[in-house]
CSV table of C-alpha atoms in Angstrom, one decimal:
chain,number,residue,atom,x,y,z
A,1,MET,CA,0.0,0.0,0.0
A,2,ARG,CA,1.4,3.4,-0.9
A,3,SER,CA,0.1,6.9,-0.6
A,4,LEU,CA,1.5,9.9,-2.6
A,5,GLU,CA,1.2,13.6,-2.3
A,6,GLN,CA,2.4,15.3,-5.4
A,7,SER,CA,3.1,18.9,-6.4
A,8,VAL,CA,5.5,19.6,-9.3
A,9,SER,CA,5.1,23.3,-9.8
A,10,GLY,CA,4.0,24.1,-6.2
A,11,LYS,CA,0.4,25.1,-7.4
A,12,SER,CA,-1.7,21.9,-7.5
A,13,HIS,CA,-2.0,19.5,-4.6
A,14,HIS,CA,-3.1,15.9,-4.6
A,15,LEU,CA,-3.6,13.2,-2.0
A,16,LEU,CA,-3.9,9.7,-3.5
A,17,LEU,CA,-3.8,6.2,-2.0
A,18,ALA,CA,-2.5,3.4,-4.3
A,19,LEU,CA,-2.7,-0.2,-3.4
A,20,THR,CA,-1.3,-3.2,-5.3
A,21,TYR,CA,-2.6,-6.8,-5.0
A,22,GLY,CA,-0.9,-9.8,-6.5
A,23,PRO,CA,0.3,-11.5,-8.5
A,24,ARG,CA,-2.6,-13.9,-7.8
A,25,PRO,CA,-4.1,-16.6,-10.0
A,26,SER,CA,-6.5,-15.5,-12.6
A,27,ASP,CA,-10.1,-16.6,-12.1
A,28,ARG,CA,-11.0,-15.8,-15.7
A,29,LYS,CA,-11.8,-18.7,-18.0
A,30,THR,CA,-9.1,-18.0,-20.6
A,31,SER,CA,-6.4,-20.1,-22.3
A,32,PHE,CA,-2.9,-20.0,-20.9
A,33,SER,CA,-0.9,-16.9,-21.6
A,34,GLU,CA,2.7,-16.2,-21.1
A,35,GLN,CA,1.9,-12.6,-20.2
A,36,GLY,CA,0.3,-11.8,-16.9
A,37,ARG,CA,-2.6,-9.3,-16.7
A,38,LEU,CA,-2.4,-5.8,-15.2
A,39,GLN,CA,-5.7,-4.3,-14.1
A,40,CYS,CA,-5.9,-0.7,-12.9
A,41,ASP,CA,-8.9,1.0,-11.3
A,42,VAL,CA,-9.0,4.7,-10.4
A,43,LYS,CA,-11.8,6.1,-8.1
A,44,LEU,CA,-12.4,9.6,-6.9
A,45,ALA,CA,-13.5,9.8,-3.3
A,46,THR,CA,-16.8,11.6,-2.8
A,47,PHE,CA,-15.1,14.4,-0.9
A,48,ALA,CA,-12.1,14.7,-3.3
A,49,THR,CA,-13.5,17.7,-5.2
A,50,ARG,CA,-15.8,20.7,-4.7
A,51,GLN,CA,-18.6,18.8,-6.4
A,52,HIS,CA,-21.1,17.2,-4.0
A,53,GLY,CA,-23.5,14.3,-4.4
A,54,LYS,CA,-21.0,12.2,-6.4
A,55,SER,CA,-22.2,8.7,-7.2
A,56,PHE,CA,-20.3,5.7,-5.6
A,57,ALA,CA,-20.4,4.0,-9.0
A,58,GLN,CA,-17.4,4.5,-11.2
A,59,SER,CA,-18.1,7.3,-13.6
A,60,ALA,CA,-17.2,7.5,-17.3
A,61,ASP,CA,-14.3,9.9,-16.5
A,62,GLU,CA,-13.0,7.4,-13.9
A,63,ARG,CA,-13.1,4.6,-16.4
A,64,ASP,CA,-11.2,6.7,-18.9
A,65,THR,CA,-8.6,7.6,-16.3
A,66,SER,CA,-8.3,3.9,-15.3
A,67,ALA,CA,-7.7,2.9,-19.0
A,68,THR,CA,-5.1,5.7,-19.3
A,69,VAL,CA,-3.2,4.6,-16.2
A,70,GLN,CA,-3.3,0.9,-17.3
A,71,ALA,CA,-2.0,1.7,-20.8
A,72,ALA,CA,0.9,3.8,-19.3
A,73,LEU,CA,2.0,1.1,-16.9
A,74,GLU,CA,1.7,-2.1,-19.0
A,75,ALA,CA,4.8,-1.4,-20.9
A,76,ALA,CA,6.8,-1.0,-17.7
A,77,VAL,CA,5.7,-4.1,-15.8
A,78,GLN,CA,7.5,-7.4,-16.6
A,79,ARG,CA,4.3,-9.3,-17.1
A,80,HIS,CA,6.1,-12.4,-18.3
A,81,THR,CA,7.2,-13.0,-14.7
A,82,PHE,CA,3.6,-13.8,-13.6
A,83,PRO,CA,2.0,-15.9,-16.5
A,84,LYS,CA,-1.7,-16.4,-16.2
A,85,ALA,CA,-1.9,-14.3,-13.1
A,86,ASN,CA,-3.3,-10.9,-12.2
A,87,VAL,CA,-1.8,-7.8,-10.6
A,88,ASP,CA,-4.5,-5.4,-9.5
A,89,VAL,CA,-3.8,-1.8,-8.8
A,90,TYR,CA,-6.4,0.4,-7.1
A,91,CYS,CA,-6.0,4.2,-6.9
A,92,LEU,CA,-8.3,6.2,-4.6
A,93,ILE,CA,-8.0,10.0,-5.1
A,94,LEU,CA,-8.6,11.5,-1.7
A,95,GLU,CA,-7.9,15.1,-2.8
A,96,SER,CA,-8.0,16.2,-6.4
A,97,GLY,CA,-6.0,19.2,-7.5
A,98,GLY,CA,-6.3,18.6,-11.3
A,99,ALA,CA,-4.4,16.4,-13.8
A,100,ASP,CA,-5.6,13.3,-11.9
A,101,ALA,CA,-4.4,10.8,-14.5
A,102,ALA,CA,-0.7,11.9,-14.3
A,103,VAL,CA,-0.7,11.7,-10.5
A,104,ALA,CA,-2.4,8.2,-10.6
A,105,ILE,CA,0.1,6.9,-13.0
A,106,THR,CA,3.0,8.0,-10.8
A,107,ALA,CA,1.4,6.7,-7.6
A,108,ALA,CA,0.5,3.3,-9.2
A,109,SER,CA,4.0,2.9,-10.5
A,110,LEU,CA,5.4,3.5,-7.0
A,111,ALA,CA,2.9,1.1,-5.5
A,112,ILE,CA,3.9,-1.7,-8.0
A,113,ALA,CA,7.6,-1.2,-7.4
A,114,ASP,CA,7.1,-1.0,-3.6
A,115,ALA,CA,5.2,-4.4,-3.8
A,116,GLY,CA,8.3,-6.0,-5.3
A,117,ILE,CA,6.8,-6.6,-8.7
A,118,GLU,CA,9.5,-6.6,-11.4
A,119,MET,CA,9.5,-3.6,-13.7
A,120,TYR,CA,11.7,-2.5,-16.6
A,121,ASP,CA,11.7,1.0,-15.0
A,122,LEU,CA,9.5,3.3,-12.9
A,123,VAL,CA,6.9,5.4,-14.7
A,124,SER,CA,6.5,9.1,-14.1
A,125,ALA,CA,3.8,11.2,-15.6
A,126,CYS,CA,3.2,14.9,-16.0
A,127,SER,CA,0.5,17.1,-17.5
A,128,VAL,CA,0.6,20.5,-19.3
A,129,SER,CA,-2.4,22.7,-19.9
A,130,ARG,CA,-2.7,25.5,-22.3
A,131,VAL,CA,-4.7,28.4,-20.9
A,132,GLY,CA,-4.9,31.7,-22.7
A,133,GLY,CA,-1.9,30.8,-24.9
A,134,GLN,CA,0.3,30.0,-21.8
A,135,LEU,CA,1.6,26.5,-21.1
A,136,LEU,CA,1.1,25.5,-17.4
A,137,LEU,CA,2.9,22.5,-15.9
A,138,ASP,CA,1.0,20.6,-13.3
A,139,PRO,CA,-2.2,22.6,-13.7
A,140,THR,CA,-4.6,23.1,-10.9
A,141,ALA,CA,-8.2,22.0,-11.2
A,142,ASP,CA,-9.3,25.6,-12.0
A,143,GLU,CA,-6.7,25.9,-14.7
A,144,SER,CA,-7.6,22.6,-16.2
A,145,HIS,CA,-11.2,23.7,-16.3
A,146,HIS,CA,-10.2,26.7,-18.5
A,147,GLU,CA,-7.7,24.9,-20.8
A,148,ASP,CA,-8.1,24.7,-24.5
A,149,GLY,CA,-5.4,22.1,-24.9
A,150,GLU,CA,-3.8,19.4,-22.7
A,151,VAL,CA,-0.7,17.1,-23.0
A,152,LEU,CA,-0.3,14.1,-20.8
A,153,LEU,CA,3.1,12.3,-21.0
A,154,ALA,CA,4.1,9.2,-19.1
A,155,MET,CA,7.6,7.8,-19.5
A,156,MET,CA,10.3,5.5,-18.1
A,157,PRO,CA,12.9,8.2,-17.4
A,158,SER,CA,15.9,5.9,-17.0
A,159,LEU,CA,15.2,4.2,-20.3
A,160,ASN,CA,14.0,7.5,-21.9
A,161,LEU,CA,11.0,5.7,-23.3
A,162,VAL,CA,7.4,7.1,-23.5
A,163,THR,CA,4.7,4.7,-22.4
A,164,GLN,CA,1.7,7.0,-22.9
A,165,LEU,CA,1.0,10.2,-24.7
A,166,VAL,CA,-2.4,11.9,-24.8
A,167,MET,CA,-2.9,15.3,-26.5
A,168,THR,CA,-6.2,17.2,-26.7
A,169,GLY,CA,-6.9,20.4,-28.6
A,170,GLU,CA,-5.1,21.8,-31.6
A,171,TRP,CA,-1.3,22.2,-31.3
A,172,SER,CA,1.3,23.7,-33.6
A,173,THR,CA,4.6,21.9,-34.0
A,174,SER,CA,6.5,24.5,-31.8
A,175,SER,CA,4.0,24.6,-29.0
A,176,SER,CA,3.6,20.8,-28.9
A,177,LYS,CA,7.4,20.5,-28.7
A,178,GLU,CA,7.6,23.0,-25.8
A,179,ALA,CA,4.8,21.2,-24.0
A,180,LEU,CA,6.5,17.9,-24.3
A,181,GLU,CA,9.8,19.3,-23.1
A,182,LEU,CA,8.0,20.7,-20.0
A,183,CYS,CA,6.4,17.3,-19.4
A,184,MET,CA,9.7,15.5,-19.7
A,185,GLY,CA,11.4,17.9,-17.3
A,186,GLY,CA,8.5,17.4,-14.8
A,187,CYS,CA,8.8,13.7,-15.2
A,188,ALA,CA,12.5,13.8,-14.3
A,189,GLN,CA,11.8,15.8,-11.2
A,190,ILE,CA,9.1,13.4,-10.1
A,191,ASP,CA,11.3,10.3,-10.8
A,192,SER,CA,13.9,11.6,-8.4
A,193,VAL,CA,11.4,12.0,-5.7
A,194,VAL,CA,9.8,8.6,-6.3
A,195,ARG,CA,13.2,6.9,-6.1
A,196,GLN,CA,13.9,8.6,-2.8
A,197,CYS,CA,10.6,7.3,-1.5
A,198,LEU,CA,11.5,3.7,-2.5
A,199,GLN,CA,15.0,4.0,-0.9
A,200,GLN,CA,13.5,5.3,2.3
A,201,ALA,CA,10.9,2.5,2.4
A,202,ALA,CA,13.7,-0.1,1.8
A,203,VAL,CA,15.8,1.3,4.7
A,204,SER,CA,12.9,1.5,7.1
A,205,SER,CA,11.5,-2.0,6.3
């Protein structure tokens, strides 16, 4: 079990709980596979945002975020080490400050590594919003609400490999390059912090 508080730019704030279960035998009636299955579920606590009366059922946005997190992590997890088994990752966002998918990807990666599941590299993720022509790294919820374009980048920093890239809105070549460079810089900062967390956990265990 791993909790993560993340703020890259010092503006947005998140509190997220990530839990990893497995590997455990799959109960699905499927043929043998040399690749294990990674399943990610992201849920927003009812008190995580200013919106009230949120349903306990997983919303469409939460399902989309879950799919984004899973796609970003699958390339980093050595799934061949647990054939015909499942690793389940659950992320509960206790406090949402915007750019939830990027925070969930980073927290889930940390939880997987902390559980001792073999990975090719840790995954860090960062988001950039374009608001009024300005590029904002690690946008707040209010900034995300007013954005007219967004870039989400997840990568394995040590291997310099991108595992997920999502861009919304219209982007010129120069602005998209600038946004990607901002994301990569943010991912490098986050990766350093995550590795420190793992080292501290190893020393204290």
